[in-house]
mmCIF file of C-alpha atoms in Angstrom:
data_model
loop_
_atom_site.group_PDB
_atom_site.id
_atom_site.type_symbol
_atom_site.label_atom_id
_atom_site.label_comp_id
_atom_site.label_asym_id
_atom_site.label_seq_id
_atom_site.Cartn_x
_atom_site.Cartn_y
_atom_site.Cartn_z
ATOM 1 C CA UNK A 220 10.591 21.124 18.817
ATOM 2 C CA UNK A 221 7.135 20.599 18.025
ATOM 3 C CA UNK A 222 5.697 20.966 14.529
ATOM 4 C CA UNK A 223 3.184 24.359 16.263
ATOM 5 C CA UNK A 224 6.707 25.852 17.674
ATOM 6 C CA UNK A 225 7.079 29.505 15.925
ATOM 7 C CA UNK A 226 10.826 29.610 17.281
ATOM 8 C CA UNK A 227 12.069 28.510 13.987
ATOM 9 C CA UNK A 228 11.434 31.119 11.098
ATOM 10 C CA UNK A 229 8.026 30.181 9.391
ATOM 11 C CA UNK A 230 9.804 30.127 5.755
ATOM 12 C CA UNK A 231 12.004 27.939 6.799
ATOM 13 C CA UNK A 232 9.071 25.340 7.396
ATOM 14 C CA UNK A 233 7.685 26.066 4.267
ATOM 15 C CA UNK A 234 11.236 24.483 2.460
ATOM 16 C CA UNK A 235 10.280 21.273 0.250
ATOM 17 C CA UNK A 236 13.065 19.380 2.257
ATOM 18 C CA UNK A 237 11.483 20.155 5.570
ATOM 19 C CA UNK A 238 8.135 18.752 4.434
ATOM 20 C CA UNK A 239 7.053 15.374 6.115
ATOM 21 C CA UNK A 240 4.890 14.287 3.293
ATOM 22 C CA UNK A 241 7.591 15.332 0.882
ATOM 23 C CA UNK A 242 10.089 13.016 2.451
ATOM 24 C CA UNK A 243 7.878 9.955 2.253
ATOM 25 C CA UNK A 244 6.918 10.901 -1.243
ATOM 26 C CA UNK A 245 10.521 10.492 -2.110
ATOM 27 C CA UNK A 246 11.252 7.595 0.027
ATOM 28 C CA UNK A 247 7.957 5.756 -1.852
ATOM 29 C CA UNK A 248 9.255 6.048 -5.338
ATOM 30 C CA UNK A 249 12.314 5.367 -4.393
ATOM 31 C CA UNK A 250 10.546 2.036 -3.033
ATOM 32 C CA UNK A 251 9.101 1.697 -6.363
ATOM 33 C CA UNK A 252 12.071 1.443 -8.129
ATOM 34 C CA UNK A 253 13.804 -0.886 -5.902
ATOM 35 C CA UNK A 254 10.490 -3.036 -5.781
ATOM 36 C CA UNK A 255 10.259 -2.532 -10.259
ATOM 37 C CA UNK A 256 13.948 -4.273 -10.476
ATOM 38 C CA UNK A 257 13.112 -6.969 -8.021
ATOM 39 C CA UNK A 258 9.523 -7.848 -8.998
ATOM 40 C CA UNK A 259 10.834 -7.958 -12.440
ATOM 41 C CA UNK A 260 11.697 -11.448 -12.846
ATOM 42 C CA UNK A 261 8.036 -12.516 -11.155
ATOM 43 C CA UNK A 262 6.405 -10.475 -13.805
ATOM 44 C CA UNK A 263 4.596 -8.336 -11.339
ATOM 45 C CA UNK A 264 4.050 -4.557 -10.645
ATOM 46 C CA UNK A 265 4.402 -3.223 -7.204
ATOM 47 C CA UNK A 266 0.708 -3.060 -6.849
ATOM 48 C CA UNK A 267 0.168 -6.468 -8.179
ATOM 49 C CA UNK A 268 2.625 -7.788 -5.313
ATOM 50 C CA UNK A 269 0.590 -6.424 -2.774
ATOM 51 C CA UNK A 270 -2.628 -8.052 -4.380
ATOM 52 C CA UNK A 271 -0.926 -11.032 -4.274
ATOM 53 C CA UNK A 272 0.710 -10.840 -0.442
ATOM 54 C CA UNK A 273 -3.095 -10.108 0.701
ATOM 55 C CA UNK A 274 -4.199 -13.249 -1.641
ATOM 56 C CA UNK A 275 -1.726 -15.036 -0.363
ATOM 57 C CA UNK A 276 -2.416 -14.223 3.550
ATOM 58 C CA UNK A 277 -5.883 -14.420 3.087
ATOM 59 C CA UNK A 278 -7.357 -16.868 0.465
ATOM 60 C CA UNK A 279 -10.364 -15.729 -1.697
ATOM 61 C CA UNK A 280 -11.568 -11.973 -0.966
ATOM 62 C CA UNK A 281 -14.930 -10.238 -1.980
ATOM 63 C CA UNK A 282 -13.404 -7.287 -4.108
ATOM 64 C CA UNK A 283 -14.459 -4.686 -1.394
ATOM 65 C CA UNK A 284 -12.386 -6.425 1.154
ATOM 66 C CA UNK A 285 -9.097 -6.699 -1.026
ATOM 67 C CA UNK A 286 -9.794 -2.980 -1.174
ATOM 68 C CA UNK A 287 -10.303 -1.937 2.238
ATOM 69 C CA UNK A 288 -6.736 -4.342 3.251
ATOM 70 C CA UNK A 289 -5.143 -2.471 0.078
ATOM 71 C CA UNK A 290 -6.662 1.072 0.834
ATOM 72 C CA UNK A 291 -7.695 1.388 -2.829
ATOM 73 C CA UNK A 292 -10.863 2.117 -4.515
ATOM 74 C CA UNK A 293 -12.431 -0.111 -7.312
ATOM 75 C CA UNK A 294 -11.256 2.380 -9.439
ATOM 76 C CA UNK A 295 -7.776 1.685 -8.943
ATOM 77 C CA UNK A 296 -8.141 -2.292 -7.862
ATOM 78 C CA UNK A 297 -9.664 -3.259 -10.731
ATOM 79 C CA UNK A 298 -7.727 -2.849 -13.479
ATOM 80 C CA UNK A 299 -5.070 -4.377 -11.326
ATOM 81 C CA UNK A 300 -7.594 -7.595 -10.924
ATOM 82 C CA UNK A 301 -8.126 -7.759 -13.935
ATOM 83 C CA UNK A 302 -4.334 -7.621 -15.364
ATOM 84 C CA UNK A 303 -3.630 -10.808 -12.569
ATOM 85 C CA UNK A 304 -6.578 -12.372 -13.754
ATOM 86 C CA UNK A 305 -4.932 -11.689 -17.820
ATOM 87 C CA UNK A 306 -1.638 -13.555 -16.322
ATOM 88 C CA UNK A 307 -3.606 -16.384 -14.685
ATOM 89 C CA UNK A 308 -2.380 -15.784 -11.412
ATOM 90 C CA UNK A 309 -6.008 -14.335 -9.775
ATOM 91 C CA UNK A 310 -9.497 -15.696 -11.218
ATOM 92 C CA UNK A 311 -12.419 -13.717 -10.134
ATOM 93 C CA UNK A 312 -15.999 -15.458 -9.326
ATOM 94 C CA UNK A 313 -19.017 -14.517 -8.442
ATOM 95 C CA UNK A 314 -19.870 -15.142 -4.813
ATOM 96 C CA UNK A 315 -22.735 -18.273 -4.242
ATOM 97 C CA UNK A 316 -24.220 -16.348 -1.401
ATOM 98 C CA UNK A 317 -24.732 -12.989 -2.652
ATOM 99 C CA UNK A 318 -24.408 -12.822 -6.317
ATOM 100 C CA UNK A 319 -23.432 -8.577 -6.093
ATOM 101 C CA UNK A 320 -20.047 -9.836 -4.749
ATOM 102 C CA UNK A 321 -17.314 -10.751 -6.483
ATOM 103 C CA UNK A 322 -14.380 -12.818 -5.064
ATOM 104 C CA UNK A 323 -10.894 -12.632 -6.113
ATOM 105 C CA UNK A 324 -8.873 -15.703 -5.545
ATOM 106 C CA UNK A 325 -5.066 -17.060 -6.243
ATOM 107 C CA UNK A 326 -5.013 -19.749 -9.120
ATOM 108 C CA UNK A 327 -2.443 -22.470 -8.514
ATOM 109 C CA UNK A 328 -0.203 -20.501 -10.503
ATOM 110 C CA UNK A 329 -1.015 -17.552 -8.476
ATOM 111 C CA UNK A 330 -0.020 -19.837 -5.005
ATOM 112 C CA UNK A 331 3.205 -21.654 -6.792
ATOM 113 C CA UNK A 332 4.245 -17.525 -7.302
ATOM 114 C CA UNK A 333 4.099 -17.356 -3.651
ATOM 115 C CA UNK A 334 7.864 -19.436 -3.721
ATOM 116 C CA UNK A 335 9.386 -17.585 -6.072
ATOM 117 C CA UNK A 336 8.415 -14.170 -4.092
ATOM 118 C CA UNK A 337 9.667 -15.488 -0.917
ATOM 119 C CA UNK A 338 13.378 -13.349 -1.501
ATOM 120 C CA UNK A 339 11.362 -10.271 -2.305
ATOM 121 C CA UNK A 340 11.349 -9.204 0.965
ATOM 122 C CA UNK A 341 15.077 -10.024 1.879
ATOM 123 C CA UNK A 342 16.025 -7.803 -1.211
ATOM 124 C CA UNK A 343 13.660 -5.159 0.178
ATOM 125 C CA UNK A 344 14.972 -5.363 3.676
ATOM 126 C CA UNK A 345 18.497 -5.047 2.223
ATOM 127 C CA UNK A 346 18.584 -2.485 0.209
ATOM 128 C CA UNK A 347 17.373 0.219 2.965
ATOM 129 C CA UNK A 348 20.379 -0.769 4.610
ATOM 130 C CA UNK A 349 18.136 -1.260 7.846
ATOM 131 C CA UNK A 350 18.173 -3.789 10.529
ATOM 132 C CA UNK A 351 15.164 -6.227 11.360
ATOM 133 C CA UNK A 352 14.208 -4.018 14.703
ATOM 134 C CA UNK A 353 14.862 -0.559 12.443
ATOM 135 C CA UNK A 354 12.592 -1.833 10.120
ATOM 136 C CA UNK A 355 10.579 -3.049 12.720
ATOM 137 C CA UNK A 356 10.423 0.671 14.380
ATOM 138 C CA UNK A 357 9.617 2.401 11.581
ATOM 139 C CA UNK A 358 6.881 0.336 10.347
ATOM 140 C CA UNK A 359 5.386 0.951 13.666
ATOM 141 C CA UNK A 360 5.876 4.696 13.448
ATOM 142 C CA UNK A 361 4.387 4.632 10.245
ATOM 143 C CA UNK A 362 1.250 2.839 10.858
ATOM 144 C CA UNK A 363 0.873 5.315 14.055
ATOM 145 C CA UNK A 364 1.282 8.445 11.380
ATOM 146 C CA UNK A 365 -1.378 6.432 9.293
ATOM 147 C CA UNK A 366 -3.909 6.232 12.050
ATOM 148 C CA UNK A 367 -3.051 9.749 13.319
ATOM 149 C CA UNK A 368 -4.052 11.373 9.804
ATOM 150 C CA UNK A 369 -6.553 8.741 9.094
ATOM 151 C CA UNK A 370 -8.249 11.079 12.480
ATOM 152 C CA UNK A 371 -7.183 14.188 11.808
ATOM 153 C CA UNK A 372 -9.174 13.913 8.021
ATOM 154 C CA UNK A 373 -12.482 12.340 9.428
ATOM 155 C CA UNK A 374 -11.591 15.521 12.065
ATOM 156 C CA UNK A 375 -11.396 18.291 9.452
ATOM 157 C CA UNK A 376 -13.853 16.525 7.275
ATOM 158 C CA UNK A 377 -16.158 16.842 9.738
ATOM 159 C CA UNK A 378 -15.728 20.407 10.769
ATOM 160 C CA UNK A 379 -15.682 21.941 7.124
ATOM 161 C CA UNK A 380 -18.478 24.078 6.367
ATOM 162 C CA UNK A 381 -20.505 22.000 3.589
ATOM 163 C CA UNK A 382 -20.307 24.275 0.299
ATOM 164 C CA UNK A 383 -22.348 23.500 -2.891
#
């Protein structure tokens, strides 16, 4: 079945628990809480972990670049900086080549966090009660969903009538 099949009573689509974005609503705070017990003893939010893993893969970022790897606007990354940069684990600097940028890197205390987050992931993995290649799978179908309704808004953004 298709999600444009009508063979299946159109109320019955319109139940919370047959709603796609309402299952991975569910399934992401019920990440968070997993990820608030085991993030605990680092001293970091969920958020600030993922700052950090892109830090960590990456080295010094320009702000807009954390942001675009993150998918979150200043707005949102900033405050987050700024609390890393509070604990000492991020320092932010002013680029030398183009003094509007501003670059976020890990402190040393930032990098020696990288060790003690290495069982983060282990703890993650096990408590969905997946295997590797299940994980594996549904990463992949979710990054496909991502780029599918990444398309589908620049689609319907594009075809809206422009109102005032």
């Amino acid at each position: 079945m298709t999600a444009t099949d009508t063979s299946t009573d159109e109320a019955d689509w319109f139940r919370l628990d047959r709603q796609i974005c309402f299952s991975l609503h569910a399934a992401s705070r019920a990440f968070d809480g997993v990820y608030r017990v085991v993030l605990k003893d680092l001293g970091l939010t969920y958020p600030q972990y993922l700052v950090m893993l892109v830090l960590w893969e990456h080295g010094a970022l320009p702000v807009k670049k954390l942001g675009e790897l993150l998918r979150l606007d200043s707005g949102t990354l900033s405050p987050l900086v700024k609390r890393l940069e509070g604990a000492g684990l991020v320092r932010r600097e002013r680029s030398t080549r183009d003094e509007r940028s501003v670059l976020v890197r890990p402190t040393e205390e930032g990098i020696a966090l990288r060790g003690r987050a290495l069982r983060v992931p282990q703890h993650i993995g096990a408590a969905t009660g997946f295997d590797l290649a299940e994980i594996d799978e549904l990463r992949t179908r979710l990054d496909r969903l991502t780029s599918a309704l990444d398309a589908a808004t620049a689609t319907i953004s594009r075809e809206r009538p422009k109102t005032r």
